[in-house]
């Protein structure tokens, strides 16, 4: 019987137990990352319609130069284990950045992308954030730039993009 209260751990979609305070590379799964990010809504869920972190990540990947595509797709991967929080809240969470960096280092090591992330990834992330703000939050869910996908489609898109980018590695 599985233990609901495994100390310092979360149980992921695939059944792995992940200790985000002392993670190991074997705890990290691309399927868990894709699943969790596809079920997390951007802006803390305060949108007129659902729009996932997974779709956001794919949008970032689509707008960046080839050399940073995997980095852009995976830039929020730690949120699969730590959750997506709006930036103003995240910045005030004591120890959050340290925990997030520990998880991201392992994810980057496992999937072979650069961490800390290149500043170009941050620029594109901010560019996409502004588009999302204008078109999803302010324009009441307009679809001028992109159509918001279901969690199932966003998961599929994230995994397809990941597989395409890592095929040559």
PDB file of C-alpha atoms in Angstrom:
ATOM      1  CA  UNK A   1       0.000   0.000   0.000  1.00  0.00           C
ATOM      2  CA  UNK A   2       1.329   3.426  -0.926  1.00  0.00           C
ATOM      3  CA  UNK A   3       1.884   6.032   1.752  1.00  0.00           C
ATOM      4  CA  UNK A   4      -0.073   9.241   1.318  1.00  0.00           C
ATOM      5  CA  UNK A   5       2.277  11.022   3.731  1.00  0.00           C
ATOM      6  CA  UNK A   6       5.752  10.151   2.396  1.00  0.00           C
ATOM      7  CA  UNK A   7       8.023  12.708   4.085  1.00  0.00           C
ATOM      8  CA  UNK A   8       8.965  15.690   1.878  1.00  0.00           C
ATOM      9  CA  UNK A   9       7.674  13.945  -1.251  1.00  0.00           C
ATOM     10  CA  UNK A  10       4.984  14.400  -3.821  1.00  0.00           C
ATOM     11  CA  UNK A  11       3.623  11.485  -5.850  1.00  0.00           C
ATOM     12  CA  UNK A  12       3.646  12.260  -9.539  1.00  0.00           C
ATOM     13  CA  UNK A  13       1.280  11.231 -12.307  1.00  0.00           C
ATOM     14  CA  UNK A  14       3.548   8.288 -13.234  1.00  0.00           C
ATOM     15  CA  UNK A  15       3.691   7.079  -9.627  1.00  0.00           C
ATOM     16  CA  UNK A  16       7.195   8.319  -8.827  1.00  0.00           C
ATOM     17  CA  UNK A  17       7.813   9.935  -5.449  1.00  0.00           C
ATOM     18  CA  UNK A  18       9.799  13.157  -5.758  1.00  0.00           C
ATOM     19  CA  UNK A  19      11.493  14.879  -2.864  1.00  0.00           C
ATOM     20  CA  UNK A  20      11.855  18.425  -4.176  1.00  0.00           C
ATOM     21  CA  UNK A  21      14.151  19.322  -1.285  1.00  0.00           C
ATOM     22  CA  UNK A  22      16.604  16.503  -2.059  1.00  0.00           C
ATOM     23  CA  UNK A  23      15.810  15.429  -5.620  1.00  0.00           C
ATOM     24  CA  UNK A  24      17.719  12.815  -7.592  1.00  0.00           C
ATOM     25  CA  UNK A  25      17.949  12.497 -11.343  1.00  0.00           C
ATOM     26  CA  UNK A  26      15.931   9.256 -11.235  1.00  0.00           C
ATOM     27  CA  UNK A  27      12.962  11.174  -9.796  1.00  0.00           C
ATOM     28  CA  UNK A  28      12.667  13.298 -12.946  1.00  0.00           C
ATOM     29  CA  UNK A  29      10.370  12.155 -15.774  1.00  0.00           C
ATOM     30  CA  UNK A  30       9.503  13.970 -19.002  1.00  0.00           C
ATOM     31  CA  UNK A  31       6.047  12.382 -18.922  1.00  0.00           C
ATOM     32  CA  UNK A  32       5.428  13.786 -15.433  1.00  0.00           C
ATOM     33  CA  UNK A  33       6.683  17.201 -16.505  1.00  0.00           C
ATOM     34  CA  UNK A  34       4.445  17.270 -19.590  1.00  0.00           C
ATOM     35  CA  UNK A  35       1.417  16.012 -17.677  1.00  0.00           C
ATOM     36  CA  UNK A  36       1.746  18.425 -14.758  1.00  0.00           C
ATOM     37  CA  UNK A  37       2.520  21.493 -16.883  1.00  0.00           C
ATOM     38  CA  UNK A  38      -0.407  20.736 -19.182  1.00  0.00           C
ATOM     39  CA  UNK A  39      -2.762  20.753 -16.183  1.00  0.00           C
ATOM     40  CA  UNK A  40      -1.478  24.005 -14.640  1.00  0.00           C
ATOM     41  CA  UNK A  41      -3.136  27.214 -15.731  1.00  0.00           C
ATOM     42  CA  UNK A  42      -1.049  30.327 -16.265  1.00  0.00           C
ATOM     43  CA  UNK A  43      -1.639  33.444 -14.127  1.00  0.00           C
ATOM     44  CA  UNK A  44      -2.550  31.298 -11.131  1.00  0.00           C
ATOM     45  CA  UNK A  45      -5.734  30.235 -12.923  1.00  0.00           C
ATOM     46  CA  UNK A  46      -7.091  33.786 -13.115  1.00  0.00           C
ATOM     47  CA  UNK A  47      -7.840  33.721 -16.839  1.00  0.00           C
ATOM     48  CA  UNK A  48     -11.183  33.817 -18.617  1.00  0.00           C
ATOM     49  CA  UNK A  49     -10.321  30.400 -20.106  1.00  0.00           C
ATOM     50  CA  UNK A  50      -7.782  27.683 -19.432  1.00  0.00           C
ATOM     51  CA  UNK A  51      -4.274  28.178 -20.860  1.00  0.00           C
ATOM     52  CA  UNK A  52      -1.535  25.856 -19.632  1.00  0.00           C
ATOM     53  CA  UNK A  53       2.099  26.272 -18.676  1.00  0.00           C
ATOM     54  CA  UNK A  54       2.870  23.491 -21.198  1.00  0.00           C
ATOM     55  CA  UNK A  55       1.352  25.525 -24.027  1.00  0.00           C
ATOM     56  CA  UNK A  56       3.213  28.615 -22.801  1.00  0.00           C
ATOM     57  CA  UNK A  57       6.456  26.620 -22.950  1.00  0.00           C
ATOM     58  CA  UNK A  58       5.728  25.477 -26.494  1.00  0.00           C
ATOM     59  CA  UNK A  59       4.938  29.054 -27.485  1.00  0.00           C
ATOM     60  CA  UNK A  60       8.329  30.171 -26.102  1.00  0.00           C
ATOM     61  CA  UNK A  61      10.054  27.368 -28.012  1.00  0.00           C
ATOM     62  CA  UNK A  62       8.394  28.413 -31.268  1.00  0.00           C
ATOM     63  CA  UNK A  63       9.695  32.006 -31.029  1.00  0.00           C
ATOM     64  CA  UNK A  64      13.346  31.406 -30.164  1.00  0.00           C
ATOM     65  CA  UNK A  65      16.458  30.653 -32.196  1.00  0.00           C
ATOM     66  CA  UNK A  66      17.273  26.970 -32.817  1.00  0.00           C
ATOM     67  CA  UNK A  67      20.167  26.828 -30.350  1.00  0.00           C
ATOM     68  CA  UNK A  68      17.844  27.672 -27.415  1.00  0.00           C
ATOM     69  CA  UNK A  69      14.709  25.748 -28.392  1.00  0.00           C
ATOM     70  CA  UNK A  70      15.052  22.934 -25.835  1.00  0.00           C
ATOM     71  CA  UNK A  71      16.016  25.419 -23.118  1.00  0.00           C
ATOM     72  CA  UNK A  72      12.906  27.496 -23.904  1.00  0.00           C
ATOM     73  CA  UNK A  73      10.614  24.465 -23.921  1.00  0.00           C
ATOM     74  CA  UNK A  74      11.977  23.328 -20.557  1.00  0.00           C
ATOM     75  CA  UNK A  75      12.373  26.739 -18.876  1.00  0.00           C
ATOM     76  CA  UNK A  76       9.416  26.162 -16.518  1.00  0.00           C
ATOM     77  CA  UNK A  77       9.926  22.393 -16.067  1.00  0.00           C
ATOM     78  CA  UNK A  78      10.564  22.720 -12.325  1.00  0.00           C
ATOM     79  CA  UNK A  79       6.984  23.960 -11.979  1.00  0.00           C
ATOM     80  CA  UNK A  80       5.858  20.402 -12.682  1.00  0.00           C
ATOM     81  CA  UNK A  81       7.125  19.634  -9.192  1.00  0.00           C
ATOM     82  CA  UNK A  82       6.846  23.037  -7.476  1.00  0.00           C
ATOM     83  CA  UNK A  83       3.751  24.467  -9.206  1.00  0.00           C
ATOM     84  CA  UNK A  84       3.386  27.610 -11.255  1.00  0.00           C
ATOM     85  CA  UNK A  85       3.051  30.737  -9.152  1.00  0.00           C
ATOM     86  CA  UNK A  86       2.504  34.240 -10.440  1.00  0.00           C
ATOM     87  CA  UNK A  87       5.844  36.073 -10.408  1.00  0.00           C
ATOM     88  CA  UNK A  88       4.963  38.620  -7.671  1.00  0.00           C
ATOM     89  CA  UNK A  89       4.174  35.775  -5.252  1.00  0.00           C
ATOM     90  CA  UNK A  90       7.136  33.613  -6.265  1.00  0.00           C
ATOM     91  CA  UNK A  91       9.569  36.460  -5.631  1.00  0.00           C
ATOM     92  CA  UNK A  92       8.441  36.705  -1.987  1.00  0.00           C
ATOM     93  CA  UNK A  93       8.617  32.996  -1.201  1.00  0.00           C
ATOM     94  CA  UNK A  94      11.631  32.428   1.030  1.00  0.00           C
ATOM     95  CA  UNK A  95      13.905  29.654  -0.260  1.00  0.00           C
ATOM     96  CA  UNK A  96      11.764  29.094  -3.355  1.00  0.00           C
ATOM     97  CA  UNK A  97      14.501  30.145  -5.799  1.00  0.00           C
ATOM     98  CA  UNK A  98      17.051  27.871  -4.131  1.00  0.00           C
ATOM     99  CA  UNK A  99      14.675  24.880  -4.261  1.00  0.00           C
ATOM    100  CA  UNK A 100      13.647  25.698  -7.834  1.00  0.00           C
ATOM    101  CA  UNK A 101      17.286  25.966  -8.943  1.00  0.00           C
ATOM    102  CA  UNK A 102      18.085  22.589  -7.391  1.00  0.00           C
ATOM    103  CA  UNK A 103      15.254  20.918  -9.292  1.00  0.00           C
ATOM    104  CA  UNK A 104      16.095  22.766 -12.523  1.00  0.00           C
ATOM    105  CA  UNK A 105      19.774  21.765 -12.328  1.00  0.00           C
ATOM    106  CA  UNK A 106      18.757  18.101 -12.263  1.00  0.00           C
ATOM    107  CA  UNK A 107      16.231  18.517 -15.052  1.00  0.00           C
ATOM    108  CA  UNK A 108      18.838  20.291 -17.200  1.00  0.00           C
ATOM    109  CA  UNK A 109      21.397  17.588 -16.471  1.00  0.00           C
ATOM    110  CA  UNK A 110      18.958  14.801 -17.323  1.00  0.00           C
ATOM    111  CA  UNK A 111      17.698  16.369 -20.547  1.00  0.00           C
ATOM    112  CA  UNK A 112      20.940  18.095 -21.561  1.00  0.00           C
ATOM    113  CA  UNK A 113      20.134  21.769 -21.768  1.00  0.00           C
ATOM    114  CA  UNK A 114      21.905  24.788 -20.317  1.00  0.00           C
ATOM    115  CA  UNK A 115      21.218  25.895 -16.750  1.00  0.00           C
ATOM    116  CA  UNK A 116      21.257  28.603 -15.618  1.00  0.00           C
ATOM    117  CA  UNK A 117      19.240  29.501 -18.674  1.00  0.00           C
ATOM    118  CA  UNK A 118      20.636  31.842 -21.280  1.00  0.00           C
ATOM    119  CA  UNK A 119      19.302  35.401 -21.017  1.00  0.00           C
ATOM    120  CA  UNK A 120      17.742  35.003 -24.465  1.00  0.00           C
ATOM    121  CA  UNK A 121      15.305  32.447 -22.991  1.00  0.00           C
ATOM    122  CA  UNK A 122      14.249  34.990 -20.363  1.00  0.00           C
ATOM    123  CA  UNK A 123      13.725  37.626 -23.065  1.00  0.00           C
ATOM    124  CA  UNK A 124      11.427  35.327 -25.058  1.00  0.00           C
ATOM    125  CA  UNK A 125       9.631  34.227 -21.861  1.00  0.00           C
ATOM    126  CA  UNK A 126       8.924  37.891 -21.067  1.00  0.00           C
ATOM    127  CA  UNK A 127       7.817  38.517 -24.670  1.00  0.00           C
ATOM    128  CA  UNK A 128       5.348  35.619 -24.490  1.00  0.00           C
ATOM    129  CA  UNK A 129       4.167  36.762 -21.045  1.00  0.00           C
ATOM    130  CA  UNK A 130       3.245  40.151 -22.541  1.00  0.00           C
ATOM    131  CA  UNK A 131       1.372  38.493 -25.417  1.00  0.00           C
ATOM    132  CA  UNK A 132      -0.501  36.249 -22.981  1.00  0.00           C
ATOM    133  CA  UNK A 133      -1.317  39.201 -20.734  1.00  0.00           C
ATOM    134  CA  UNK A 134      -2.683  41.262 -23.621  1.00  0.00           C
ATOM    135  CA  UNK A 135      -4.554  38.506 -25.428  1.00  0.00           C
ATOM    136  CA  UNK A 136      -5.670  36.162 -22.673  1.00  0.00           C
ATOM    137  CA  UNK A 137      -6.056  38.376 -19.628  1.00  0.00           C
ATOM    138  CA  UNK A 138      -6.836  41.862 -20.942  1.00  0.00           C
ATOM    139  CA  UNK A 139      -8.631  40.973 -24.198  1.00  0.00           C
ATOM    140  CA  UNK A 140     -10.805  38.472 -22.349  1.00  0.00           C
ATOM    141  CA  UNK A 141      -9.386  35.375 -24.007  1.00  0.00           C
ATOM    142  CA  UNK A 142      -9.021  36.546 -27.575  1.00  0.00           C
ATOM    143  CA  UNK A 143      -7.257  34.242 -30.009  1.00  0.00           C
ATOM    144  CA  UNK A 144      -5.327  36.711 -32.131  1.00  0.00           C
ATOM    145  CA  UNK A 145      -1.960  34.989 -31.777  1.00  0.00           C
ATOM    146  CA  UNK A 146      -2.807  31.458 -30.644  1.00  0.00           C
ATOM    147  CA  UNK A 147      -5.648  29.165 -29.665  1.00  0.00           C
ATOM    148  CA  UNK A 148      -5.692  27.892 -26.078  1.00  0.00           C
ATOM    149  CA  UNK A 149      -5.466  24.090 -26.046  1.00  0.00           C
ATOM    150  CA  UNK A 150      -7.010  21.501 -23.767  1.00  0.00           C
ATOM    151  CA  UNK A 151      -4.679  19.905 -21.207  1.00  0.00           C
ATOM    152  CA  UNK A 152      -4.606  16.715 -23.296  1.00  0.00           C
ATOM    153  CA  UNK A 153      -3.603  18.552 -26.459  1.00  0.00           C
ATOM    154  CA  UNK A 154      -1.054  20.718 -24.634  1.00  0.00           C
ATOM    155  CA  UNK A 155       0.538  17.585 -23.143  1.00  0.00           C
ATOM    156  CA  UNK A 156       0.710  15.943 -26.561  1.00  0.00           C
ATOM    157  CA  UNK A 157       2.186  19.112 -28.106  1.00  0.00           C
ATOM    158  CA  UNK A 158       4.776  19.446 -25.330  1.00  0.00           C
ATOM    159  CA  UNK A 159       5.896  15.806 -25.691  1.00  0.00           C
ATOM    160  CA  UNK A 160       5.955  15.989 -29.501  1.00  0.00           C
ATOM    161  CA  UNK A 161       8.076  19.138 -29.338  1.00  0.00           C
ATOM    162  CA  UNK A 162      10.401  17.590 -26.751  1.00  0.00           C
ATOM    163  CA  UNK A 163      10.821  14.430 -28.850  1.00  0.00           C
ATOM    164  CA  UNK A 164      11.548  16.439 -31.992  1.00  0.00           C
ATOM    165  CA  UNK A 165      14.164  18.549 -30.212  1.00  0.00           C
ATOM    166  CA  UNK A 166      15.907  15.648 -28.483  1.00  0.00           C
ATOM    167  CA  UNK A 167      15.918  13.194 -31.398  1.00  0.00           C
ATOM    168  CA  UNK A 168      19.288  14.431 -32.609  1.00  0.00           C
ATOM    169  CA  UNK A 169      20.903  14.454 -29.149  1.00  0.00           C
TER     170      UNK A 169
END
